[in-house]
Structures are given as structure tokens and as C-alpha cells.
Coordinates of C-alpha atoms in Angstrom, one line a residue:
X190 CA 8.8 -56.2 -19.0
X191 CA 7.5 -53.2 -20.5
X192 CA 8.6 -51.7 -23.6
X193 CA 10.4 -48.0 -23.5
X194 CA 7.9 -45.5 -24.9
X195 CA 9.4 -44.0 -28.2
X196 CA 8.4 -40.1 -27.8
X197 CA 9.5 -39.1 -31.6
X198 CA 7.1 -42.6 -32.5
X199 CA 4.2 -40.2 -30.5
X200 CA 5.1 -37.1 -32.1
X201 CA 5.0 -38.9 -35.2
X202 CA 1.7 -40.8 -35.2
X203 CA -0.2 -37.7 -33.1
X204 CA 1.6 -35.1 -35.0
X205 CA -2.0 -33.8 -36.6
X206 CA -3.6 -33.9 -33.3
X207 CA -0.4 -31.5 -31.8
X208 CA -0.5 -29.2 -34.6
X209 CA -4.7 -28.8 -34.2
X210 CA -4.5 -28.5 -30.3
X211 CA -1.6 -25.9 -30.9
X212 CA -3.5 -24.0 -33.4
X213 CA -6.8 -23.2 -31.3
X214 CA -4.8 -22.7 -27.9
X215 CA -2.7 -20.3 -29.3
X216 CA -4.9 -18.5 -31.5
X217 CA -7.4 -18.4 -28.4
X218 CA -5.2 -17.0 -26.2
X219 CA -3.9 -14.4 -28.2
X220 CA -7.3 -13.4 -29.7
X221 CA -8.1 -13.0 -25.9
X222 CA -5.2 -10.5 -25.5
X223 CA -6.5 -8.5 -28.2
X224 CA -10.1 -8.5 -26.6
X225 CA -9.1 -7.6 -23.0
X226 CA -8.9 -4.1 -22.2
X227 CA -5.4 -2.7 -21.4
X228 CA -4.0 -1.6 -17.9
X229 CA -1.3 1.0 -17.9
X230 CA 1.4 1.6 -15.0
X231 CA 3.3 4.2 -14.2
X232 CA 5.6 4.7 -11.0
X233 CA 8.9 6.2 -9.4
X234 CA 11.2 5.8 -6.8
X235 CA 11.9 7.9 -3.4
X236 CA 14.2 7.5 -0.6
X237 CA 13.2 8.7 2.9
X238 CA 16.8 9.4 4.5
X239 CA 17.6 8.1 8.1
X240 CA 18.2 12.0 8.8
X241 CA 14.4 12.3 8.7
X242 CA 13.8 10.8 11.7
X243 CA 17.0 12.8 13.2
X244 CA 16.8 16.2 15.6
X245 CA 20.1 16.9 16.8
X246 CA 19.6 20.2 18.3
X247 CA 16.5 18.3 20.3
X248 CA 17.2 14.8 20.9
X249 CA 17.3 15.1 24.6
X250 CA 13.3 15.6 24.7
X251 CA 12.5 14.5 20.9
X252 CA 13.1 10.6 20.5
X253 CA 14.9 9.1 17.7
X254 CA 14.0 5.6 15.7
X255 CA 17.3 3.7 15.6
X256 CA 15.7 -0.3 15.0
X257 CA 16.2 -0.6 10.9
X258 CA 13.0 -2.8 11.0
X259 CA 11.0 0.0 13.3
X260 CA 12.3 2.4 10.8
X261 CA 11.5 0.7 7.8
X262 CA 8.1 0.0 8.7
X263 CA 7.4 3.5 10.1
X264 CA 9.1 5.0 6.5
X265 CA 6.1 2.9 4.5
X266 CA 3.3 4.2 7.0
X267 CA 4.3 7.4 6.7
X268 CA 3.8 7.2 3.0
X269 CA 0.5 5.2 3.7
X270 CA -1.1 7.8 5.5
X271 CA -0.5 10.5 2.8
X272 CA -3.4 8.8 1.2
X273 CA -6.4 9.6 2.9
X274 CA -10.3 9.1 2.4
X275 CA -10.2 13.1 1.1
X276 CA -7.2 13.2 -1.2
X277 CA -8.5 10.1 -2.6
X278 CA -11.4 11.9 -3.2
X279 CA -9.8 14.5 -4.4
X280 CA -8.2 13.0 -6.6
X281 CA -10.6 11.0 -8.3
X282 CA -13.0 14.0 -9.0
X283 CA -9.5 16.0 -10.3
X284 CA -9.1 13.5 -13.1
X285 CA -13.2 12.0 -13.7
X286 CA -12.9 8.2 -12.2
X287 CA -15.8 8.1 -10.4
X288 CA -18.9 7.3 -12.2
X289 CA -21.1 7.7 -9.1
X290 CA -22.6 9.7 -6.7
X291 CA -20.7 10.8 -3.4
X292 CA -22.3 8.5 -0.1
X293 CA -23.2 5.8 -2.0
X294 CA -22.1 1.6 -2.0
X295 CA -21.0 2.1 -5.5
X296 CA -19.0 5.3 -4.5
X297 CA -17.2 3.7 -1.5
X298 CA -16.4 0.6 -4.1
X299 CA -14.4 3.1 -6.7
X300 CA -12.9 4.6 -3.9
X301 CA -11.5 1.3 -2.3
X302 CA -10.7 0.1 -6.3
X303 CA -9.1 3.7 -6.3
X304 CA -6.6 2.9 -3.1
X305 CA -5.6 -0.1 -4.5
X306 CA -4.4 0.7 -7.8
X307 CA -1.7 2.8 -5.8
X308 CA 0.9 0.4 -5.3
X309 CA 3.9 0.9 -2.6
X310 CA 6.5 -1.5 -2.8
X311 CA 9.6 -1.6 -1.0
X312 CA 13.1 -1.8 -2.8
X313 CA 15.1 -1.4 0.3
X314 CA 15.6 -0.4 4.3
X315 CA 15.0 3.6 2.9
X316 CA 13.9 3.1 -0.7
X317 CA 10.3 2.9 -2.2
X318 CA 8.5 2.4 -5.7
X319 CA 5.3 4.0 -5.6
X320 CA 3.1 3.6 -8.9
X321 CA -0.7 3.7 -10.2
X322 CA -2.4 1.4 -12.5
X323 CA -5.1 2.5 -14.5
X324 CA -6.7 1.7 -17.9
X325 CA -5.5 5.1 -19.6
X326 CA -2.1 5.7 -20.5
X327 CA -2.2 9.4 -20.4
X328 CA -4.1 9.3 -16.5
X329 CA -2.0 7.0 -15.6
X330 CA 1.2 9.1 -16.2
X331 CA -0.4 12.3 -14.8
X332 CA -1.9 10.9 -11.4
X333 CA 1.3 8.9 -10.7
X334 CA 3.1 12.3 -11.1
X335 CA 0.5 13.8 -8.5
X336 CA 0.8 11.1 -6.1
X337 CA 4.3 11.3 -5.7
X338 CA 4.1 14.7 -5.2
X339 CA 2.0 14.2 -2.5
X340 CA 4.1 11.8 -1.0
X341 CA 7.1 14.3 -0.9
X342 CA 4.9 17.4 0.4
X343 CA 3.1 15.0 3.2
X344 CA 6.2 13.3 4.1
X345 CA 8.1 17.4 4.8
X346 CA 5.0 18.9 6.5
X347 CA 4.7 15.7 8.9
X348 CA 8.6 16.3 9.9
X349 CA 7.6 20.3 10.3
X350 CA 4.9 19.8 12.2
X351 CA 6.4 17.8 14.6
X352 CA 9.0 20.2 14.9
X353 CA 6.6 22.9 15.7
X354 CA 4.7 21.4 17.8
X355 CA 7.1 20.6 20.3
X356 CA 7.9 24.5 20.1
X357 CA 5.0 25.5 20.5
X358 CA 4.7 23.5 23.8
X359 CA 7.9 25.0 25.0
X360 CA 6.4 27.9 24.0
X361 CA 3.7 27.8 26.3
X362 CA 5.5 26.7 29.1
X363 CA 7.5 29.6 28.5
X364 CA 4.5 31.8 28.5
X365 CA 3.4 30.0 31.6
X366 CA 6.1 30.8 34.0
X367 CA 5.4 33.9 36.2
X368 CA 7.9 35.3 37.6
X369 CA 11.9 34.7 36.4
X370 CA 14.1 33.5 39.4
X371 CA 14.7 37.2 40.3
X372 CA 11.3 37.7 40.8
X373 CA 11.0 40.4 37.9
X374 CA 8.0 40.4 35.3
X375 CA 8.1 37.8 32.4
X376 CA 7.2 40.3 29.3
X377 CA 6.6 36.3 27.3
X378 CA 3.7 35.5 29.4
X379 CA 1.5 38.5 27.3
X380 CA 1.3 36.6 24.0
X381 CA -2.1 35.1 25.2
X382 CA -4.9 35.9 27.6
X383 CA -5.7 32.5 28.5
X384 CA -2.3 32.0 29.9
X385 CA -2.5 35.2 31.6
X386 CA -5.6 34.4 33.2
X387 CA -3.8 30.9 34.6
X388 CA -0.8 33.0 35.9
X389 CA -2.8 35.2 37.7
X390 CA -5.0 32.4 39.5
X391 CA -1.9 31.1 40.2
X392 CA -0.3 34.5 41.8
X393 CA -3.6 35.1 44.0
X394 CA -3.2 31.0 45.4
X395 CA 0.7 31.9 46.5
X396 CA -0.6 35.8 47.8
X397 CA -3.0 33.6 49.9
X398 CA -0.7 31.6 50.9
X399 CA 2.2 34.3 52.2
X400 CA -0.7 36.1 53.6
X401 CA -1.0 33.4 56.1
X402 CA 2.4 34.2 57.4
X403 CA 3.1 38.1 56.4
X404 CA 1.3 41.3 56.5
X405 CA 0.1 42.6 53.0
X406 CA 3.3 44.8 53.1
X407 CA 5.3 42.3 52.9
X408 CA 8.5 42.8 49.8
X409 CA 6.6 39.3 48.2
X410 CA 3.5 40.2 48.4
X411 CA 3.9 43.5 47.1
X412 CA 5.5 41.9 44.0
X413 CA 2.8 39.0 43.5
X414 CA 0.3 42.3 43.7
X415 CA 2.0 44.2 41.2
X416 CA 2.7 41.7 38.9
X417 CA -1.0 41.0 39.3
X418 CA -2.2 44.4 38.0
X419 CA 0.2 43.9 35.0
X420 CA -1.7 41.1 33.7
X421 CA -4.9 43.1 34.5
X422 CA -3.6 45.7 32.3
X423 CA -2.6 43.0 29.4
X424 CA -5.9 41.3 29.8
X425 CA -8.2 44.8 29.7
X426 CA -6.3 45.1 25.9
X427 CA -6.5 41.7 25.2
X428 CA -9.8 40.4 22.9
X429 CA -11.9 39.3 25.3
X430 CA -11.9 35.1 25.6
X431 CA -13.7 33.0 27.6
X432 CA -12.5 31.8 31.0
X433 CA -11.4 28.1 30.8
X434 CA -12.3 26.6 34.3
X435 CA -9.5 23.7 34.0
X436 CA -6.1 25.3 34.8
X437 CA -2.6 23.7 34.1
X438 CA -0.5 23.1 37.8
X439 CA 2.3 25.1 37.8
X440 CA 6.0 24.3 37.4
X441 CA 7.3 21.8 39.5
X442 CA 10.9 22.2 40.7
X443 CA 12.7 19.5 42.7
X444 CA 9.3 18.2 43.7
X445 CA 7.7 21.0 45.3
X446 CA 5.0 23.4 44.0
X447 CA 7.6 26.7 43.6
X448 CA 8.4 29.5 41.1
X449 CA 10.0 28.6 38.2
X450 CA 14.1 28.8 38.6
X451 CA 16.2 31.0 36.4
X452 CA 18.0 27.7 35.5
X453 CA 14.4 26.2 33.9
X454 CA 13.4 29.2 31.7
X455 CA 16.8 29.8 30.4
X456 CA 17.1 25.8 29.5
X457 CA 13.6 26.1 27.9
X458 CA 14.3 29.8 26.4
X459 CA 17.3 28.1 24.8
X460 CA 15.3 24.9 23.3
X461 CA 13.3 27.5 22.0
X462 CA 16.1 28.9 19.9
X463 CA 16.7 25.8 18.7
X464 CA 13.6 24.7 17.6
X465 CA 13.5 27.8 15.4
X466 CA 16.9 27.3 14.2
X467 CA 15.8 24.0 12.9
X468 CA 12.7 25.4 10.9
X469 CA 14.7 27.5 9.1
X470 CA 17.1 25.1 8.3
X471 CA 14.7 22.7 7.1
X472 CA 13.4 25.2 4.4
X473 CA 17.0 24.7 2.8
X474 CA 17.1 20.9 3.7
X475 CA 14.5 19.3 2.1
X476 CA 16.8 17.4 -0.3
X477 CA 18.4 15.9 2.6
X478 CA 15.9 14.5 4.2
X479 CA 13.4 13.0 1.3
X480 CA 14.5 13.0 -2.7
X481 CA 13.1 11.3 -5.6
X482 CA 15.1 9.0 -7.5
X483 CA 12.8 8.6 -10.4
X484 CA 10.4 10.3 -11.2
X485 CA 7.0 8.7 -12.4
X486 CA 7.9 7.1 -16.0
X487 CA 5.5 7.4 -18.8
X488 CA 3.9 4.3 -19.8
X489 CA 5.4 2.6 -23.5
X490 CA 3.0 0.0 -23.6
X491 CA 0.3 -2.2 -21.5
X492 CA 1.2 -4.5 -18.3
X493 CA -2.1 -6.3 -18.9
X494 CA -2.9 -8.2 -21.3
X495 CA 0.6 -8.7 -22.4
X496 CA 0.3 -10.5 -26.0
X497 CA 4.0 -12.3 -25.8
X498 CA 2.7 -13.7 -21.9
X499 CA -0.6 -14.9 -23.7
X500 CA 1.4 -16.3 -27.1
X501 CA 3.0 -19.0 -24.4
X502 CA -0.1 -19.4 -22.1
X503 CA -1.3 -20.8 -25.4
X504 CA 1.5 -22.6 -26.2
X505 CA 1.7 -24.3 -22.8
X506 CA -2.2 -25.0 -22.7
X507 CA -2.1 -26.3 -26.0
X508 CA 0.9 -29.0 -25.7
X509 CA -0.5 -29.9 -21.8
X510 CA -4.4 -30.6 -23.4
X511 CA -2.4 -33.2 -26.4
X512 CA 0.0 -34.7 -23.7
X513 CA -3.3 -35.5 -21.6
X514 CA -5.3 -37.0 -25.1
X515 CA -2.3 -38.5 -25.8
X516 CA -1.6 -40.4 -22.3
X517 CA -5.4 -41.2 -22.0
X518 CA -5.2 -42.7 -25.6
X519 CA -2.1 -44.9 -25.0
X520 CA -3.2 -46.1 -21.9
X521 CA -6.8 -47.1 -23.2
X522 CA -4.9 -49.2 -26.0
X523 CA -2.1 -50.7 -23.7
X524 CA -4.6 -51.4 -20.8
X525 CA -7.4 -53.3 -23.7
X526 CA -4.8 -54.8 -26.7
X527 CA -6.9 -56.4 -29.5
X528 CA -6.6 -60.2 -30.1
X529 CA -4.0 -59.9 -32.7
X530 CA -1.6 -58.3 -30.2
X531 CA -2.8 -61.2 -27.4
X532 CA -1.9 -64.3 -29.7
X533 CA 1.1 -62.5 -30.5
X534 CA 2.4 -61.9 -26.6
X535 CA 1.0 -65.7 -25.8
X536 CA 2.5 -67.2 -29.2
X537 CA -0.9 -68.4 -29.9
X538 CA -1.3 -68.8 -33.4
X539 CA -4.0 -66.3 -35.0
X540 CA -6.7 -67.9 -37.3
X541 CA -8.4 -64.8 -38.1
X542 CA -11.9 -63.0 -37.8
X543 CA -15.2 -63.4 -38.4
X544 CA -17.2 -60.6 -40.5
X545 CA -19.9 -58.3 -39.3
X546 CA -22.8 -59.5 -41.5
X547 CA -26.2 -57.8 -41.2
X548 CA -29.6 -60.2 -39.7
X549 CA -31.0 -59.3 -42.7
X550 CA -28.6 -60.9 -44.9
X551 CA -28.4 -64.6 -43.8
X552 CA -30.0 -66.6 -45.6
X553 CA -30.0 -70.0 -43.8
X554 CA -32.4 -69.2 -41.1
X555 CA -35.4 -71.1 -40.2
X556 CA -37.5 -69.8 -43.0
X557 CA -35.9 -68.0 -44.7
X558 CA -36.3 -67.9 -48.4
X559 CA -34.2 -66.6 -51.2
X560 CA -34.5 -63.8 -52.7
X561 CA -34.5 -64.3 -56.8
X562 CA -32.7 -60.8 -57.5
X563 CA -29.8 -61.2 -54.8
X564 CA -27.5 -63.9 -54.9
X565 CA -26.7 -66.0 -52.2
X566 CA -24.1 -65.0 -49.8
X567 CA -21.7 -67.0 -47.8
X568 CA -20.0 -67.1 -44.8
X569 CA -15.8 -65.7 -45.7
X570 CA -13.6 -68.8 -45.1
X571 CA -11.3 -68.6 -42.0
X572 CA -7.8 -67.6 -42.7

């Protein structure tokens, strides 16, 4: 049966060996921290409210995100996206990190090492940390300040724009209808020329078509004609604009090629409304919708190398590298025991050793002769 190891007995006999080992694995690792250059961070926090992605006065035609997984994911992209190949360009020529030329492989590499200093991490379902990383502390502070700000003015003019672009489609479609359902003039339709050219193709296609089964007196036609030489008059003070040869169909009312209703244009007229309504309430909104936190901190002291981190990666390395000279030792003498420690396990009785005497030395070899100035030496006796 084996024999318990005794770890203070180790300690005891290795005790040097730890103490060296400790020595040049901490003083190596922290001379190391003191040799590395530093990397600074700096970063705040910013919460994209669910009322972002909320139009109440057009959710019959806008689409709302309700999935909290959808929304999260779409929250981060939306922040991803504010970072594009020109900002980042931007930015690095604001504050001097590139060291190359523009359209070069060394240029595209800072750019990429650029984009991934930015770091966006999410804290929650609506909450993000967005922070930079770079080797100066006073850049660091002043780019993470910029990014964020970019992050807040992209994330309000993505929301507008989407807002205004839907109005300006209602818009047109507004502008498009020709005649109201009481067959008067539609005064809307003269904010562009293109439009009115499309409205007036459309007005000769239906005179053609009553003219197949009236006179050219007829009440309609007379209107179709007159409304005709309206838009004449618009387009003659219009700036002239080239003719676009593809041509929206017209408004489609329960399935049939007609006139727009009265119901139609006064449901659009009114989404109109609202759409405007929104955009200016949005100018008094922006809190509501995306708000900072924290801002960007400014940076005490370096994330990398940090000299307490390296202080224990030495200590670590050192007591692991004595642990593994240690085991390798004891095993070497517990696998190969000298002949002392053999007679004692086997009770054999121990008569002792011979010495290590030189060739040179013995004397009583075939001849051999003896020297005069050395006396003759013997054999030790056994023990």
C-alpha cells in the first residue's frame, strides 16, 4: 500500500524551488504589463422604447413589431446600421486614425479594426451599452461621446423618415385622383406636373371611352374636357419636365377601373392629417421614444493590460510550472528508489557500496607498477 503524500513535507523540501519559480513568473508577468501598450474604453447606455416602433394614429396601414425577440433583434440592427462604410470614415479622418491612404488593403484593414473597436452589447429586451476602445484615453472619451450621438440622431430620423414617407405616398395618391366623387376639380392634383400629365392621359382614355357611347356634348364629357384644359393651364406654368412613358393605373374601386369615391379621398385626406399630426408631435417626443441612460464615461484607467490581472497570471503560472517539476520529480524517485530504500522494503540486510575509483588509480593491474611518490591505495572495506 502506498504511503499518503505529506504536502507541507513538499513545501518544505521544494520550498527554494517555489520561491524561485514564483519570483520570475511574477516578475515576468508584471514587467509585461508595464511593456504592453494600454487600451482605453469608454461607453454608455441607451434604451430604445417599445413606443418607437408604435403609430397609433396609422396602425391600420403602418405595421407594428409586437414579438420581444423580433423587437429586440431589430432595436440592435437599427443601431448597427447607424455605422456605415462613410461615417466610419468620417470618423476616423475627424479624429487622425488612419495612417493610410483612402482605396487601399491597408485602408480597408483600419477601417474593419475601426468597426470593431465599437462594441454593442445588450443589457436587456430595450437596453444597450455601446462603447469604443482605443489606445488613447482622451480619443477614446470623445469618439464614444460622438458615436452615441450618432446613434440617437440615426435612430429619430429612421422613425421620421418612415413617417414621411408613407405621407408622402398618400400624398401622391391624393394628387393622383382626378376628379372628387362630385365630379368637381381636385385643386391637390397641381402640386406636380408629372402627376398632372398622368391624370390627363387618364381623362383622354375615359373621354374615349364615353365617346363610344355619347355625343361630345354629352354633361361627362364636357367635364372630362374642361378639367382637361385646367391641367393644360397648370402644366403651361409648370417648369417644363420630361414625359415619363410608364404611367401608374388609376384607382381601383370595388374592383373596377372607376373614379375615385368621395369616401376614398376623404379616408386618405384624413390619413394625411394624421401623418402630419404625428411629425409634429414627434419634434416634442424624442425623449419618449429613444433616451440615454448614461452618457459615455471618461476612462480612469486602462482595460488592457491590467497590472492586478497579470500579478495573478504570474502567480498561477508560477505555482502550476513548480507543481509540474515537483510531480515529475517525485515520480522519477518513487518509480526508480535507490538500493538502500529496496533492502529496506524487502528486509534485505544492506552491506554497503563500493567506491567510484578512477582506471588510473588501481594499482593491481596486469602491469602495473607503482609509483614511488604515491602511495598505494586500497580497496575501502565493506560495511
Amino acid at each position: 500500500m502506498e504511503e499518503p503524500i505529506d504536502i507541507l513535507a513538499l513545501v518544505r523540501r521544494y520550498r527554494f524551488l517555489i520561491a524561485i519559480n514564483l519570483f520570475l513568473a511574477i516578475g515576468f508577468f508584471v514587467g509585461l504589463a508595464f511593456i504592453l501598450p494600454p487600451k482605453y474604453k469608454s461607453s454608455g447606455t441607451l434604451t430604445i422604447f417599445s413606443k418607437y416602433f408604435q403609430n397609433p394614429l396609422v396602425r391600420n396601414f403602418l405595421p407594428e413589431l409586437t414579438d420581444a425577440i423580433e423587437l429586440r433583434a431589430q432595436r440592435e440592427n437599427l443601431i448597427r446600421q447607424c455605422f456605415t462604410e462613410d461615417y466610419l470614415n468620417q470618423l476616423g479622418t475627424k479624429f487622425g486614425l488612419f495612417r493610410s491612404s483612402d482605396e487601399t488593403q491597408e485602408h480597408l484593414n483600419e477601417l474593419e479594426a475601426l468597426r470593431k473597436n465599437i462594441e454593442i452589447f445588450p443589457v436587456g429586451a430595450t437596453t444597450f451599452t455601446v462603447g469604443f476602445t482605443h489606445k488613447d484615453k482622451q480619443k477614446t472619451y470623445l469618439i464614444s461621446k460622438e458615436i452615441m450621438d450618432r446613434v440617437v440622431g440615426t435612430l429619430l430620423s429612421e422613425r421620421r423618415a418612415s413617417i414621411v414617407k408613407a405621407r408622402d405616398s398618400i400624398q401622391r395618391r391624393i394628387e393622383g385622383i382626378s376628379l372628387s366623387s362630385n365630379g368637381n376639380p381636385d385643386p391637390m392634383a397641381s402640386g406636380r406636373p408629372e402627376v398632372l400629365r398622368k391624370e390627363k392621359l387618364q381623362l383622354s382614355e375615359q373621354i374615349q371611352a364615353l365617346e363610344t357611347q355619347y355625343t361630345s356634348q354629352h354633361p361627362k364629357v364636357v367635364k372630362l374636357r374642361e378639367r382637361i384644359a385646367i391641367i393644360d393651364g397648370w402644366l403651361q406654368k409648370a417648369a417644363p419636365v420630361a414625359v415619363e412613358k410608364n404611367y401608374e393605373k388609376p384607382v381601383l374601386v370595388d374592383g373596377s377601373q372607376k373614379t375615385a369615391t368621395k369616401e376614398v379621398f376623404e379616408d386618405l385626406l384624413k390619413k394625411l392629417n394624421y401623418l402630419n399630426i404625428m411629425l409634429d408631435m414627434d419634434q416634442d417626443l424624442v425623449r419618449e421614444y429613444v433616451a440615454v441612460l448614461t452618457p459615455p464615461n471618461r476612462p480612469l484607467g486602462p482595460i488592457w493590460p491590467n497590472k492586478l490581472m497579470f500579478f495573478f497570471w504570474g502567480l498561477l503560472s508560477g505555482l502550476l510550472a513548480t507543481a509540474l517539476m515537483i510531480v515529475v520529480n517525485e515520480y522519477y524517485e518513487r518509480t526508480a528508489p535507490s538500493v538502500s530504500e529496496i533492502a529496506s522494503e524487502l528486509s534485505i540486510p544492506y552491506m554497503g557500496s563500493l567506491p567510484k575509483v578512477a582506471w588510473g588509480e588501481l594499482t593491481f593491474m596486469k602491469g602495473a607498477k607503482s609509483s614511488p611518490k604515491k602511495p598505494r591505495k586500497r580497496l575501502e572495506e565493506w560495511n
